[in-house]
Coordinates of C-alpha atoms in Angstrom, one line a residue:
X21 CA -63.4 -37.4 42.9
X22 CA -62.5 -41.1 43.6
X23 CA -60.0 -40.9 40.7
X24 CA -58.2 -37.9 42.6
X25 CA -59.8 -35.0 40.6
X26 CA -60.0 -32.0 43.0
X27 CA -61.5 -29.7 40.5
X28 CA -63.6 -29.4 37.1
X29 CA -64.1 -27.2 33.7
X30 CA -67.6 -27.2 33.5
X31 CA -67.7 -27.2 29.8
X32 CA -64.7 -26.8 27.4
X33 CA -66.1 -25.2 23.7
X34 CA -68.5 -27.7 23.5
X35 CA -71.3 -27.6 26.0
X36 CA -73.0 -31.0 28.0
X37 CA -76.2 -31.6 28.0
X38 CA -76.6 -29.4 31.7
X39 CA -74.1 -26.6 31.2
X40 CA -73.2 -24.2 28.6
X41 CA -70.2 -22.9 27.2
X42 CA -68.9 -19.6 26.1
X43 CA -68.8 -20.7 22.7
X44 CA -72.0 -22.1 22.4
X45 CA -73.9 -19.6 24.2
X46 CA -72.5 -16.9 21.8
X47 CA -73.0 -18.1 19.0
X48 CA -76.2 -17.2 17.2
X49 CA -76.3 -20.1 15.1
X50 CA -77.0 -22.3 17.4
X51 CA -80.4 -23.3 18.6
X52 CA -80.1 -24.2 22.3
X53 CA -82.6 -26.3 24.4
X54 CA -81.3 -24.6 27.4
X55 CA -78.3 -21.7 28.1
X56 CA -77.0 -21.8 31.6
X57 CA -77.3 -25.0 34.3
X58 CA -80.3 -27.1 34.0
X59 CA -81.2 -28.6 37.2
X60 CA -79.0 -31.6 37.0
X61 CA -76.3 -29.3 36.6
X62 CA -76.8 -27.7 39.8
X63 CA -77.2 -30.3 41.4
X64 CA -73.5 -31.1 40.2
X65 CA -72.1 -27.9 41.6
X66 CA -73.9 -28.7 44.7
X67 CA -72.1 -32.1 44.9
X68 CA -68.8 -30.6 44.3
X69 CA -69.0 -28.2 46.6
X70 CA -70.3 -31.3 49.2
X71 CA -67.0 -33.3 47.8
X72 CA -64.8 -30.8 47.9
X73 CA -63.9 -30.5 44.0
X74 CA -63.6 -26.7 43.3
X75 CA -65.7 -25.5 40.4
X76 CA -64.1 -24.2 37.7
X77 CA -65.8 -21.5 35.2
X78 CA -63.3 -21.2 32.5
X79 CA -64.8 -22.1 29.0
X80 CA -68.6 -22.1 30.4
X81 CA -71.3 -18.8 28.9
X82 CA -72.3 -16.0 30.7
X83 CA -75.8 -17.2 31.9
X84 CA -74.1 -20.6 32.8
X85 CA -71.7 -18.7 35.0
X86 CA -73.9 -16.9 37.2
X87 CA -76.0 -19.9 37.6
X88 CA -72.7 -21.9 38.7
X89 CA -72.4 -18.2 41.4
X90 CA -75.5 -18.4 42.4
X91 CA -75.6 -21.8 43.4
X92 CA -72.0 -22.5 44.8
X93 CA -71.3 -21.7 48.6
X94 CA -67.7 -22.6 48.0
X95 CA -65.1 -20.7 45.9
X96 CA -64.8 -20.7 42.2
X97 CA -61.9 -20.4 39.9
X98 CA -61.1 -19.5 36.3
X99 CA -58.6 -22.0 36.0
X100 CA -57.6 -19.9 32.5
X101 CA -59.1 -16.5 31.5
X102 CA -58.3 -13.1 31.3
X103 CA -59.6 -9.7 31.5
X104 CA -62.5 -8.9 28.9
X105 CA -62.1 -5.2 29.6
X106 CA -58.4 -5.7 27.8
X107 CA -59.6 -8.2 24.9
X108 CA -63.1 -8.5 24.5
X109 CA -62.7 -12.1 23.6
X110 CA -65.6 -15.0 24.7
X111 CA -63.6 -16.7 26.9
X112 CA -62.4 -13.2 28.7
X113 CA -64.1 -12.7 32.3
X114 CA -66.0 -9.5 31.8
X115 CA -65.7 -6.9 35.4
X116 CA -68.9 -7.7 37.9
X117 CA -67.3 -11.6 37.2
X118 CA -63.9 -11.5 38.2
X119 CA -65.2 -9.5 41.8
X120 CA -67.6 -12.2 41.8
X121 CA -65.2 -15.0 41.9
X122 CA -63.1 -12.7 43.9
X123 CA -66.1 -12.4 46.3
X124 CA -66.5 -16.3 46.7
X125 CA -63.0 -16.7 48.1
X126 CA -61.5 -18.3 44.4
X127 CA -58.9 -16.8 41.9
X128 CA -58.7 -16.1 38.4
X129 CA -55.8 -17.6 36.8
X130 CA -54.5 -15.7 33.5
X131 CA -54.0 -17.6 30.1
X132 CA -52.0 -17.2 28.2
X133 CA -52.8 -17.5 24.4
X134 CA -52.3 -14.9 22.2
X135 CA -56.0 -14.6 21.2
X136 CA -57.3 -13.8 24.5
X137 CA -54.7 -11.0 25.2
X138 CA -54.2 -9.1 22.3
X139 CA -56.9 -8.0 19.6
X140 CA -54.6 -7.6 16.7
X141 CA -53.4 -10.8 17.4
X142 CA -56.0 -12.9 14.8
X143 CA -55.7 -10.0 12.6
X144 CA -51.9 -10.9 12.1
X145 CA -52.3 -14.6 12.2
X146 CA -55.0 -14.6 9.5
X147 CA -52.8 -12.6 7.5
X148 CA -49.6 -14.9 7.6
X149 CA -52.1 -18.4 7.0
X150 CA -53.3 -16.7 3.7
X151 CA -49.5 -15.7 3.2
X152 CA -49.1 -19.5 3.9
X153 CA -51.5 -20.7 2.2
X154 CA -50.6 -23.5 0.2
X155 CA -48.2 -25.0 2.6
X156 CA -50.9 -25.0 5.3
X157 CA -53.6 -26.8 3.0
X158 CA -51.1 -29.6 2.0
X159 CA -50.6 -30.2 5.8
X160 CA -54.1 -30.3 6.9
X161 CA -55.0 -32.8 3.9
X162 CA -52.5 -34.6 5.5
X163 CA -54.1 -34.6 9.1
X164 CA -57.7 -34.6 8.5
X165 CA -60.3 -34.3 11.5
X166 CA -57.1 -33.1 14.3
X167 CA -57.8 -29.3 14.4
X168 CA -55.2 -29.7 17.8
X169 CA -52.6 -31.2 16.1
X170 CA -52.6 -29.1 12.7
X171 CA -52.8 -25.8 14.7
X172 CA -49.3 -27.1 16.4
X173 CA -48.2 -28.0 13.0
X174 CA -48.7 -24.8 11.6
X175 CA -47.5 -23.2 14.5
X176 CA -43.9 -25.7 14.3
X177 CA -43.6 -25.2 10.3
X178 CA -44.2 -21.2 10.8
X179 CA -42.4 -20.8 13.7
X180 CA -40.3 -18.1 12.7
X181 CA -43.2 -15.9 11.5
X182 CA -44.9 -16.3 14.8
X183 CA -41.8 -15.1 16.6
X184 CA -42.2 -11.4 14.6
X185 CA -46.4 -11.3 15.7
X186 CA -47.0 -12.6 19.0
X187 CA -47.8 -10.3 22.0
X188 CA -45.2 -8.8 24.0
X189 CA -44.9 -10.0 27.8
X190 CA -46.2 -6.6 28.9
X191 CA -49.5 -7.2 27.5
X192 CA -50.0 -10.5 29.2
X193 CA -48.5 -9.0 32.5
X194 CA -51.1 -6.1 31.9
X195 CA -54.4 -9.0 32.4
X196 CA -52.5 -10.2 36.0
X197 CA -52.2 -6.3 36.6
X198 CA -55.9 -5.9 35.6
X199 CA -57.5 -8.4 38.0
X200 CA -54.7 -7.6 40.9
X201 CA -55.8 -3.7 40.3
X202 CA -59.9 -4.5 40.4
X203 CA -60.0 -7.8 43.2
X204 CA -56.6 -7.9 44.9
X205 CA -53.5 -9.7 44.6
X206 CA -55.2 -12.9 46.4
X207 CA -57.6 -14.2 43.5
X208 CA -54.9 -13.6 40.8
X209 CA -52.7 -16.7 39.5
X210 CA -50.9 -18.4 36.3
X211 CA -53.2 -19.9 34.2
X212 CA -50.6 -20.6 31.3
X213 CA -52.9 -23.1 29.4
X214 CA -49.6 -24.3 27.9
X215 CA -51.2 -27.7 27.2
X216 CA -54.3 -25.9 24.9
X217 CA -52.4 -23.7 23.1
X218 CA -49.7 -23.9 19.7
X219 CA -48.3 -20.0 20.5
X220 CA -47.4 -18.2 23.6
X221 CA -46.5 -14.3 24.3
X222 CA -42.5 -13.0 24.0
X223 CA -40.8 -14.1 27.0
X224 CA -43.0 -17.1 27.7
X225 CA -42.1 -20.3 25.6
X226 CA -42.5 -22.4 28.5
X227 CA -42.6 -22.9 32.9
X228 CA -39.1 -22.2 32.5
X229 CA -39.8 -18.8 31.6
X230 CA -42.3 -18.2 35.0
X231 CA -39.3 -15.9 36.8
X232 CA -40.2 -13.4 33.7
X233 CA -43.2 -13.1 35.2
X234 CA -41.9 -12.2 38.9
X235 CA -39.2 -9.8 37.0
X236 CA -41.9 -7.8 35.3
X237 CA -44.4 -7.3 38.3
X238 CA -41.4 -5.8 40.5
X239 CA -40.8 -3.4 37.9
X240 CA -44.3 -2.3 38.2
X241 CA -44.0 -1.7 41.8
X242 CA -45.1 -5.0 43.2
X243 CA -43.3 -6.2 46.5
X244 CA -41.2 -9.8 46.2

């Protein structure tokens, strides 16, 4: 907070050692000590919310978020998420959530990575990687132990391919429409994620692009 930092992810796919994230608390393998805040943890959210540095849910597990609900008194935000009931996907927000953060006063800002909006999405991309295959091997022998960077790689050397599988803007604009439809236009925002992920929806390569997302909602009937 000293630094300047006027919020914080909890977790990213990794947990700490007093909060839990999505991926962790999903995934059965894993033997946790804990799933959820410990104590120290909420004491954290209390200090945040004593600071003024907004809690943000995005990334953390199920149990972890209502923890971080039932212990903040200030509002929370999904700094990027989207709609579980369109993509069942981990890092989705699942209904009784989003009206929870909507609830506490905070928004949920939508993502936008393929993966989290449309389900045929990894089906595709699993497909054209084994189409790929070789080409991809050779460039991750080359950058060993940077999953970030080789997924940007791929992304740059198959760049055309993505082009013909990524989602169209509509399904994105269908998550904003989602959580404006069940908590109100107030605790709905961009979330883009832009600096996460290698591949974006049509009509979205970059901020440039944000007017797209204005254009769309007034087609669907929303007011400038």
């Amino acid at each position: 907070y000293n630094r300047g930092v006027r919020y914080m992810t909890l977790t990213w796919n990794n947990s700490t050692d007093w909060a839990t994230s999505a991926k962790d608390e999903t995934d059965t393998t894993l033997k946790l000590k804990h799933k959820g805040l410990t104590e120290f943890g909420k004491k954290v959210v209390q200090k945040m919310n004593e600071l003024g540095m907004m809690v943000d849910v995005s990334h953390v597990g199920e149990k972890a978020f209502w923890d971080v609900m039932e212990v903040s008194k200030k509002p929370v935000i999904a700094s990027h998420s989207d709609a579980w009931a369109l993509r069942q996907h981990r890092r989705n927000l699942k209904d009784d959530q989003i009206k929870a953060i909507a609830k506490s006063g905070g928004v949920v800002f939508i993502n936008f990575a393929p993966w989290f909006i449309d389900s045929t999405f990894g089906v595709k991309e699993d497909a054209l990687h084994e189409r790929y295959k070789h080409q991809i091997d050779s460039l991750k022998n080359a950058y060993k132990r940077d999953e970030f960077l080789e997924d940007f790689l791929i992304s740059e050397m198959l760049q055309g391919e993505y082009l013909k599988i990524r989602p169209p803007l509509s399904m994105l604009i269908d998550h904003f429409e989602y959580v404006a439809t069940l908590a109100g236009v107030d605790h709905v925002g961009i979330g883009s994620d832009f600096d996460g992920i290698s591949n974006v929806p049509g009509e979205m390569d970059d901020v440039s692009c944000f007017p797209n997302i204005t254009r769309e909602l007034l087609n669907r009937g929303y007011s400038e």
